[in-house]
PDB file of C-alpha atoms in Angstrom:
ATOM      1  CA  UNK A  14       6.727  -3.992 -22.311  1.00 33.00           C
ATOM      2  CA  UNK A  15       7.826  -7.418 -21.100  1.00 38.00           C
ATOM      3  CA  UNK A  16       6.188  -8.907 -18.019  1.00 38.00           C
ATOM      4  CA  UNK A  17       8.911 -10.664 -16.013  1.00 36.00           C
ATOM      5  CA  UNK A  18       6.524 -12.057 -13.411  1.00 38.00           C
ATOM      6  CA  UNK A  19       4.809 -15.369 -13.783  1.00 42.00           C
ATOM      7  CA  UNK A  20       1.514 -16.514 -12.437  1.00 40.00           C
ATOM      8  CA  UNK A  21       1.801 -19.718 -10.450  1.00 37.00           C
ATOM      9  CA  UNK A  22       1.700 -22.976 -12.280  1.00 38.00           C
ATOM     10  CA  UNK A  23       3.004 -26.465 -11.618  1.00 41.00           C
ATOM     11  CA  UNK A  24       6.707 -26.528 -12.445  1.00 49.00           C
ATOM     12  CA  UNK A  25       7.432 -30.242 -12.217  1.00 55.00           C
ATOM     13  CA  UNK A  26      11.028 -30.911 -11.187  1.00 70.00           C
ATOM     14  CA  UNK A  27      12.126 -27.285 -11.306  1.00 83.00           C
ATOM     15  CA  UNK A  28      13.179 -25.428  -8.153  1.00 89.00           C
ATOM     16  CA  UNK A  29      10.960 -22.970  -6.324  1.00 92.00           C
ATOM     17  CA  UNK A  30      12.695 -20.712  -3.809  1.00 95.00           C
ATOM     18  CA  UNK A  31      10.499 -18.889  -1.270  1.00 94.00           C
ATOM     19  CA  UNK A  32      10.963 -15.521   0.342  1.00 95.00           C
ATOM     20  CA  UNK A  33       9.162 -14.679   3.579  1.00 93.00           C
ATOM     21  CA  UNK A  34       6.149 -13.204   1.757  1.00 89.00           C
ATOM     22  CA  UNK A  35       5.432 -16.581   0.171  1.00 88.00           C
ATOM     23  CA  UNK A  36       4.987 -18.022   3.649  1.00 87.00           C
ATOM     24  CA  UNK A  37       2.986 -15.091   5.068  1.00 85.00           C
ATOM     25  CA  UNK A  38       0.611 -15.162   2.088  1.00 83.00           C
ATOM     26  CA  UNK A  39      -0.089 -18.886   2.326  1.00 78.00           C
ATOM     27  CA  UNK A  40       1.347 -19.428  -1.186  1.00 77.00           C
ATOM     28  CA  UNK A  41       3.200 -22.457   0.108  1.00 72.00           C
ATOM     29  CA  UNK A  42      -0.078 -24.213   0.881  1.00 71.00           C
ATOM     30  CA  UNK A  43      -1.230 -23.957  -2.749  1.00 71.00           C
ATOM     31  CA  UNK A  44       2.155 -24.938  -4.144  1.00 69.00           C
ATOM     32  CA  UNK A  45       2.116 -28.459  -5.569  1.00 65.00           C
ATOM     33  CA  UNK A  46       5.899 -28.757  -5.650  1.00 75.00           C
ATOM     34  CA  UNK A  47       8.499 -29.061  -2.938  1.00 83.00           C
ATOM     35  CA  UNK A  48       9.991 -25.664  -2.171  1.00 90.00           C
ATOM     36  CA  UNK A  49      13.252 -24.403  -0.733  1.00 93.00           C
ATOM     37  CA  UNK A  50      13.937 -21.497   1.592  1.00 95.00           C
ATOM     38  CA  UNK A  51      16.651 -20.256   3.921  1.00 96.00           C
ATOM     39  CA  UNK A  52      16.965 -20.306   7.696  1.00 96.00           C
ATOM     40  CA  UNK A  53      16.856 -16.492   7.700  1.00 97.00           C
ATOM     41  CA  UNK A  54      13.376 -16.651   6.116  1.00 96.00           C
ATOM     42  CA  UNK A  55      12.273 -19.095   8.815  1.00 96.00           C
ATOM     43  CA  UNK A  56      13.618 -16.745  11.516  1.00 96.00           C
ATOM     44  CA  UNK A  57      11.461 -13.898  10.147  1.00 95.00           C
ATOM     45  CA  UNK A  58       8.282 -15.904  10.731  1.00 94.00           C
ATOM     46  CA  UNK A  59       6.967 -14.809  14.107  1.00 93.00           C
ATOM     47  CA  UNK A  60       3.153 -14.897  13.940  1.00 92.00           C
ATOM     48  CA  UNK A  61       1.285 -18.063  14.926  1.00 93.00           C
ATOM     49  CA  UNK A  62      -0.660 -18.435  11.657  1.00 88.00           C
ATOM     50  CA  UNK A  63       2.530 -18.414   9.576  1.00 88.00           C
ATOM     51  CA  UNK A  64       4.277 -20.732  12.046  1.00 91.00           C
ATOM     52  CA  UNK A  65       1.377 -23.162  11.633  1.00 89.00           C
ATOM     53  CA  UNK A  66       1.748 -22.966   7.850  1.00 86.00           C
ATOM     54  CA  UNK A  67       5.458 -23.729   8.215  1.00 89.00           C
ATOM     55  CA  UNK A  68       4.768 -26.723  10.455  1.00 90.00           C
ATOM     56  CA  UNK A  69       2.268 -28.122   7.946  1.00 87.00           C
ATOM     57  CA  UNK A  70       4.588 -27.877   4.955  1.00 87.00           C
ATOM     58  CA  UNK A  71       7.668 -29.075   6.834  1.00 90.00           C
ATOM     59  CA  UNK A  72       5.788 -32.092   8.236  1.00 91.00           C
ATOM     60  CA  UNK A  73       4.439 -32.854   4.738  1.00 88.00           C
ATOM     61  CA  UNK A  74       8.026 -32.789   3.429  1.00 87.00           C
ATOM     62  CA  UNK A  75       7.160 -29.918   1.078  1.00 88.00           C
ATOM     63  CA  UNK A  76       9.867 -27.525   2.291  1.00 90.00           C
ATOM     64  CA  UNK A  77      13.639 -27.801   2.529  1.00 91.00           C
ATOM     65  CA  UNK A  78      15.582 -25.259   4.553  1.00 94.00           C
ATOM     66  CA  UNK A  79      19.009 -24.654   3.040  1.00 95.00           C
ATOM     67  CA  UNK A  80      21.427 -21.777   3.471  1.00 97.00           C
ATOM     68  CA  UNK A  81      23.368 -20.565   0.434  1.00 97.00           C
ATOM     69  CA  UNK A  82      27.057 -21.227  -0.007  1.00 97.00           C
ATOM     70  CA  UNK A  83      29.319 -18.271   0.777  1.00 98.00           C
ATOM     71  CA  UNK A  84      30.501 -17.906  -2.834  1.00 98.00           C
ATOM     72  CA  UNK A  85      26.922 -17.334  -4.049  1.00 98.00           C
ATOM     73  CA  UNK A  86      26.260 -14.840  -1.268  1.00 98.00           C
ATOM     74  CA  UNK A  87      29.386 -12.931  -2.285  1.00 98.00           C
ATOM     75  CA  UNK A  88      28.271 -12.933  -5.932  1.00 98.00           C
ATOM     76  CA  UNK A  89      24.822 -11.582  -4.974  1.00 98.00           C
ATOM     77  CA  UNK A  90      26.391  -8.835  -2.878  1.00 98.00           C
ATOM     78  CA  UNK A  91      28.577  -7.854  -5.842  1.00 98.00           C
ATOM     79  CA  UNK A  92      25.573  -7.824  -8.194  1.00 97.00           C
ATOM     80  CA  UNK A  93      23.481  -5.814  -5.711  1.00 97.00           C
ATOM     81  CA  UNK A  94      26.245  -3.227  -5.501  1.00 97.00           C
ATOM     82  CA  UNK A  95      26.642  -3.156  -9.295  1.00 96.00           C
ATOM     83  CA  UNK A  96      22.913  -2.485  -9.790  1.00 95.00           C
ATOM     84  CA  UNK A  97      22.714  -0.041  -6.839  1.00 96.00           C
ATOM     85  CA  UNK A  98      20.360  -2.268  -4.869  1.00 96.00           C
ATOM     86  CA  UNK A  99      22.510  -2.929  -1.794  1.00 96.00           C
ATOM     87  CA  UNK A 100      20.632  -0.493   0.423  1.00 96.00           C
ATOM     88  CA  UNK A 101      17.272  -1.971  -0.594  1.00 96.00           C
ATOM     89  CA  UNK A 102      18.051  -5.614   0.175  1.00 97.00           C
ATOM     90  CA  UNK A 103      18.055  -7.138   3.658  1.00 97.00           C
ATOM     91  CA  UNK A 104      20.242 -10.035   4.776  1.00 98.00           C
ATOM     92  CA  UNK A 105      17.300 -12.364   4.196  1.00 98.00           C
ATOM     93  CA  UNK A 106      16.760 -10.926   0.707  1.00 98.00           C
ATOM     94  CA  UNK A 107      20.423 -11.546  -0.106  1.00 98.00           C
ATOM     95  CA  UNK A 108      20.202 -15.098   1.256  1.00 98.00           C
ATOM     96  CA  UNK A 109      17.147 -15.934  -0.865  1.00 98.00           C
ATOM     97  CA  UNK A 110      18.756 -14.465  -3.987  1.00 98.00           C
ATOM     98  CA  UNK A 111      22.019 -16.322  -3.327  1.00 98.00           C
ATOM     99  CA  UNK A 112      20.157 -19.599  -2.853  1.00 97.00           C
ATOM    100  CA  UNK A 113      18.285 -18.996  -6.113  1.00 96.00           C
ATOM    101  CA  UNK A 114      21.569 -18.367  -7.928  1.00 96.00           C
ATOM    102  CA  UNK A 115      23.082 -21.478  -6.363  1.00 95.00           C
ATOM    103  CA  UNK A 116      20.177 -23.625  -7.525  1.00 92.00           C
ATOM    104  CA  UNK A 117      20.495 -22.306 -11.078  1.00 91.00           C
ATOM    105  CA  UNK A 118      23.427 -24.738 -11.277  1.00 88.00           C
ATOM    106  CA  UNK A 119      21.323 -27.660 -10.020  1.00 87.00           C
ATOM    107  CA  UNK A 120      17.899 -27.180 -11.604  1.00 87.00           C
ATOM    108  CA  UNK A 121      16.618 -26.796 -15.116  1.00 85.00           C
ATOM    109  CA  UNK A 122      14.702 -23.663 -14.096  1.00 87.00           C
ATOM    110  CA  UNK A 123      14.655 -21.685 -10.864  1.00 91.00           C
ATOM    111  CA  UNK A 124      11.575 -19.755  -9.785  1.00 92.00           C
ATOM    112  CA  UNK A 125      11.658 -17.264  -6.919  1.00 95.00           C
ATOM    113  CA  UNK A 126       8.311 -16.660  -5.216  1.00 94.00           C
ATOM    114  CA  UNK A 127       8.345 -13.032  -4.068  1.00 93.00           C
ATOM    115  CA  UNK A 128       6.461  -9.757  -4.260  1.00 89.00           C
ATOM    116  CA  UNK A 129       9.516  -7.698  -3.283  1.00 92.00           C
ATOM    117  CA  UNK A 130      10.396  -5.452  -6.236  1.00 91.00           C
ATOM    118  CA  UNK A 131      14.082  -5.098  -5.341  1.00 94.00           C
ATOM    119  CA  UNK A 132      14.460  -8.870  -5.120  1.00 95.00           C
ATOM    120  CA  UNK A 133      12.579  -9.248  -8.410  1.00 93.00           C
ATOM    121  CA  UNK A 134      14.765  -6.695 -10.163  1.00 94.00           C
ATOM    122  CA  UNK A 135      18.027  -8.411  -9.229  1.00 96.00           C
ATOM    123  CA  UNK A 136      16.615 -11.899  -9.803  1.00 95.00           C
ATOM    124  CA  UNK A 137      15.541 -11.036 -13.347  1.00 93.00           C
ATOM    125  CA  UNK A 138      18.961  -9.532 -14.096  1.00 94.00           C
ATOM    126  CA  UNK A 139      20.455 -12.872 -13.018  1.00 94.00           C
ATOM    127  CA  UNK A 140      18.089 -14.971 -15.137  1.00 92.00           C
ATOM    128  CA  UNK A 141      15.943 -16.180 -12.257  1.00 94.00           C
ATOM    129  CA  UNK A 142      12.229 -16.361 -13.001  1.00 93.00           C
ATOM    130  CA  UNK A 143       9.701 -14.789 -10.663  1.00 92.00           C
ATOM    131  CA  UNK A 144       6.456 -16.201  -9.328  1.00 90.00           C
ATOM    132  CA  UNK A 145       4.288 -13.325  -8.202  1.00 86.00           C
ATOM    133  CA  UNK A 146       2.436 -13.990  -4.997  1.00 84.00           C
ATOM    134  CA  UNK A 147      -0.081 -11.248  -4.456  1.00 68.00           C
ATOM    135  CA  UNK A 148       0.905  -8.213  -6.503  1.00 54.00           C
ATOM    136  CA  UNK A 149       1.541  -7.668 -10.216  1.00 50.00           C
ATOM    137  CA  UNK A 150       5.319  -7.889 -10.132  1.00 46.00           C
ATOM    138  CA  UNK A 151       7.804  -5.968 -12.235  1.00 46.00           C
ATOM    139  CA  UNK A 152       6.917  -5.175 -15.819  1.00 51.00           C
ATOM    140  CA  UNK A 153      10.177  -3.685 -17.089  1.00 48.00           C
ATOM    141  CA  UNK A 154      13.725  -3.205 -15.959  1.00 47.00           C
ATOM    142  CA  UNK A 155      14.977   0.320 -15.529  1.00 51.00           C
ATOM    143  CA  UNK A 156      18.672   1.064 -15.343  1.00 50.00           C
TER     144      UNK A 156
END
């Protein structure tokens, strides 16, 4: 059985995309690299502790907030439908996946920091590597 999830390690100049769980967990504070997330992830952060984490990493220039291009969002929606994951993915999930796909064209490797199994499943199908945050992550892909 292949383990598609990666433990965290320094990735150099590769791209790390964050879902909301990466912010809630404090993962971003231990991350040595600059990360990227979407405005929809930022909007999901409501509690003061996570807002403080965001302020720290934004002020330290360790986080870029970028929304995906429409063509990548459309592609993710098509892939989600193809793999019967549409009902399991929120708008924010789709945004993070689309941004990851978009950055596959710009970076040598793209890593998506998430514990969400539906996000992981689609990301792996698209060749995006996963950084597990708190939980084990997916072990195998089922059809």
